[in-house]
């Protein structure tokens, strides 16, 4: 999952980004509204954490422009102004959630998790594909009751495929879920990660293939018909 954090306080932005990365998210950062809006237009994010009081362009203006352009990326607004009127203004402006400052990082993570699940039409915290079960809260997966020992990168790729079963995803799309702007992508990272995932999935549960290659298109997760 890829998240953008738009916050002008360096201390808070770094803390939020660090917590999200620790939870397995790929995170980009912006310290003003204009940069944040440009990034959202240029990249596909699963969620945006957006402060309201921003230099150059305030958060509500960023949100308004996105919704005018029919960009439905889930947005969590952050603000020190936490009156009922402020919350109503933000939600009516198209925000998906609202969190007043100061806040606990654990609550922010829970709200981002929930927004991402809703984005993929999976309000529950578990996703099942055949005998594979992915727990998006614990960032873990099991197959046939056997827990899978996955690296952070393997889990991120498994999660995005499992949340969209039957959808073919290109290598470029999948790469965006593995790297943030601070990392240098390796050309074969998606293929190598898929190879490791297939090996671990084959060793657990029924062992039947779940990740399939669509030549010239990418990869798809689906249970094979008996």
XYZ file of C-alpha atoms in Angstrom:
226
model
C 0.000 0.000 0.000
C 1.287 3.473 -0.890
C 0.463 6.494 1.295
C 1.262 10.191 0.930
C 1.781 12.307 4.071
C 1.326 16.076 3.540
C 2.341 17.952 6.694
C 4.450 21.098 7.111
C 5.727 20.214 10.594
C 8.937 18.282 9.909
C 8.827 16.573 13.289
C 5.242 15.355 12.926
C 5.593 14.401 9.240
C 8.701 12.317 9.916
C 7.044 10.600 12.899
C 3.903 9.728 10.935
C 5.891 8.516 7.914
C 8.129 6.398 10.138
C 5.131 4.785 11.845
C 3.469 4.024 8.503
C 6.663 2.502 7.075
C 7.081 0.402 10.210
C 3.558 -0.909 9.592
C 4.488 -1.976 6.071
C 3.321 0.991 4.000
C 5.301 2.603 1.211
C 5.334 6.319 2.088
C 6.006 9.559 0.195
C 6.158 12.962 1.908
C 5.344 16.595 1.081
C 5.642 19.694 3.275
C 3.251 22.031 1.445
C -0.087 21.891 -0.345
C 1.180 22.598 -3.864
C 3.736 19.778 -3.713
C 1.169 17.449 -2.185
C -1.380 18.155 -4.922
C 1.245 17.615 -7.635
C 2.262 14.260 -6.120
C -1.321 13.022 -5.878
C -1.911 13.940 -9.518
C 1.298 12.201 -10.612
C 1.074 9.000 -8.562
C -1.654 6.578 -7.557
C -1.957 6.461 -3.748
C -4.062 4.146 -1.621
C -4.520 6.896 0.985
C -3.442 10.472 1.746
C -2.821 11.940 5.212
C -3.429 15.656 4.681
C -2.921 18.515 7.142
C -5.352 21.425 6.763
C -3.018 24.288 7.723
C -0.391 24.108 4.970
C 1.802 26.715 3.246
C 1.252 27.639 -0.415
C -2.089 25.776 -0.618
C -4.186 24.744 2.379
C -5.439 21.190 2.819
C -9.112 21.966 2.187
C -8.186 23.607 -1.139
C -6.094 20.564 -2.082
C -9.031 18.320 -1.235
C -11.492 20.478 -3.194
C -9.306 20.393 -6.319
C -8.962 16.602 -6.099
C -12.704 16.047 -5.816
C -13.387 18.530 -8.648
C -11.080 16.382 -10.803
C -13.013 13.271 -9.709
C -9.975 11.926 -7.877
C -11.446 9.629 -5.223
C -8.222 8.799 -3.351
C -9.148 8.346 0.347
C -8.091 11.375 2.409
C -7.585 11.617 6.172
C -7.544 15.256 7.300
C -5.316 16.361 10.180
C -5.924 19.607 12.030
C -5.491 21.383 15.344
C -8.927 22.934 14.768
C -11.113 20.165 16.103
C -14.552 21.734 16.521
C -17.692 20.032 15.228
C -18.010 22.741 12.571
C -14.454 22.086 11.361
C -15.079 18.338 11.129
C -18.325 18.867 9.240
C -16.608 21.254 6.792
C -13.868 18.722 6.102
C -16.199 15.757 5.661
C -18.597 17.699 3.441
C -15.604 18.788 1.382
C -14.933 15.171 0.469
C -12.658 13.910 3.245
C -13.021 10.253 4.180
C -11.941 10.724 7.790
C -10.847 13.439 10.212
C -8.330 13.373 13.066
C -7.665 16.221 15.479
C -4.253 17.103 16.866
C -2.735 15.929 19.096
C -3.406 12.280 18.247
C -1.995 8.849 18.994
C -0.044 7.278 16.139
C -1.842 3.991 16.806
C -5.187 5.665 16.070
C -3.872 7.244 12.872
C -2.584 3.850 11.694
C -5.938 2.225 12.440
C -7.791 4.913 10.476
C -5.438 4.620 7.477
C -5.821 0.827 7.562
C -9.608 1.177 7.524
C -9.547 3.665 4.619
C -7.356 1.361 2.552
C -9.633 -1.617 3.179
C -12.685 0.391 2.130
C -10.852 1.488 -1.025
C -10.616 -2.152 -2.071
C -14.162 -2.964 -0.893
C -12.813 -5.078 1.953
C -14.147 -3.573 5.199
C -13.086 -6.700 7.112
C -9.531 -7.035 8.383
C -9.035 -10.425 6.728
C -8.969 -11.302 3.033
C -9.413 -14.858 1.775
C -8.448 -16.324 -1.599
C -8.967 -20.078 -1.578
C -7.153 -21.406 1.486
C -5.024 -18.259 1.757
C -5.910 -15.845 4.573
C -4.330 -12.384 4.738
C -4.698 -10.437 8.001
C -4.287 -6.763 7.106
C -4.247 -5.690 10.775
C -1.405 -7.975 11.813
C 0.323 -7.757 8.425
C 0.490 -11.543 8.301
C -0.755 -14.386 6.113
C -1.418 -18.089 6.394
C -2.375 -20.847 4.011
C -4.300 -23.938 5.073
C -3.635 -22.895 8.668
C 0.126 -22.710 8.096
C 1.590 -19.290 8.852
C 3.700 -17.889 6.014
C 7.114 -16.490 6.910
C 7.175 -13.391 4.694
C 9.503 -10.439 4.370
C 7.950 -6.960 4.446
C 8.284 -6.697 0.672
C 6.722 -10.126 0.094
C 3.804 -9.256 2.351
C 3.161 -5.932 0.588
C 3.019 -7.641 -2.788
C 0.835 -10.471 -1.497
C -1.576 -8.017 0.124
C -2.115 -5.863 -2.972
C -2.716 -8.943 -5.153
C -5.053 -10.563 -2.610
C -7.123 -7.379 -2.219
C -7.838 -7.422 -5.959
C -8.316 -11.105 -6.872
C -8.828 -11.671 -10.567
C -7.310 -8.305 -11.515
C -4.193 -8.392 -13.678
C -1.570 -5.971 -12.366
C 1.422 -4.873 -14.411
C 4.972 -4.952 -13.091
C 4.974 -1.143 -13.039
C 1.810 -1.030 -10.913
C 3.197 -3.577 -8.481
C 6.553 -1.808 -8.261
C 4.798 1.309 -6.965
C 3.650 -0.698 -3.952
C 7.178 -1.847 -3.155
C 9.183 1.383 -3.246
C 8.865 4.942 -2.028
C 10.707 7.950 -3.406
C 13.709 7.349 -1.137
C 14.466 3.906 -2.575
C 16.198 2.919 -5.794
C 14.105 0.258 -7.559
C 15.813 -2.864 -8.815
C 14.731 -3.859 -12.313
C 13.762 -7.434 -11.422
C 12.329 -6.862 -7.939
C 8.728 -7.753 -8.849
C 9.666 -10.989 -10.632
C 12.029 -11.985 -7.826
C 9.432 -11.274 -5.140
C 6.732 -13.177 -7.029
C 9.118 -16.135 -7.339
C 9.704 -16.197 -3.567
C 5.979 -15.815 -2.841
C 5.096 -18.684 -5.167
C 7.678 -20.893 -3.482
C 6.316 -20.165 -0.010
C 2.676 -20.505 -1.088
C 3.421 -23.852 -2.752
C 4.908 -25.195 0.481
C 1.751 -24.482 2.508
C -1.909 -25.485 2.373
C -3.106 -27.214 -0.778
C -0.004 -26.075 -2.647
C -2.021 -25.195 -5.750
C -0.882 -22.067 -7.658
C -2.483 -18.777 -6.608
C -0.316 -16.217 -8.439
C -0.473 -16.529 -12.215
C 1.485 -14.840 -14.989
C -0.336 -13.130 -17.819
C 2.242 -12.893 -20.560
C 2.881 -9.304 -21.617
C 0.463 -8.003 -18.945
C 1.664 -8.868 -15.455
C 0.425 -10.984 -12.576
C -2.960 -11.943 -11.133
C -4.052 -13.764 -7.990
C -6.904 -16.202 -8.312
C -7.762 -19.696 -7.236
C -7.606 -22.202 -10.060
C -10.851 -24.004 -10.887
C -10.779 -27.650 -9.751
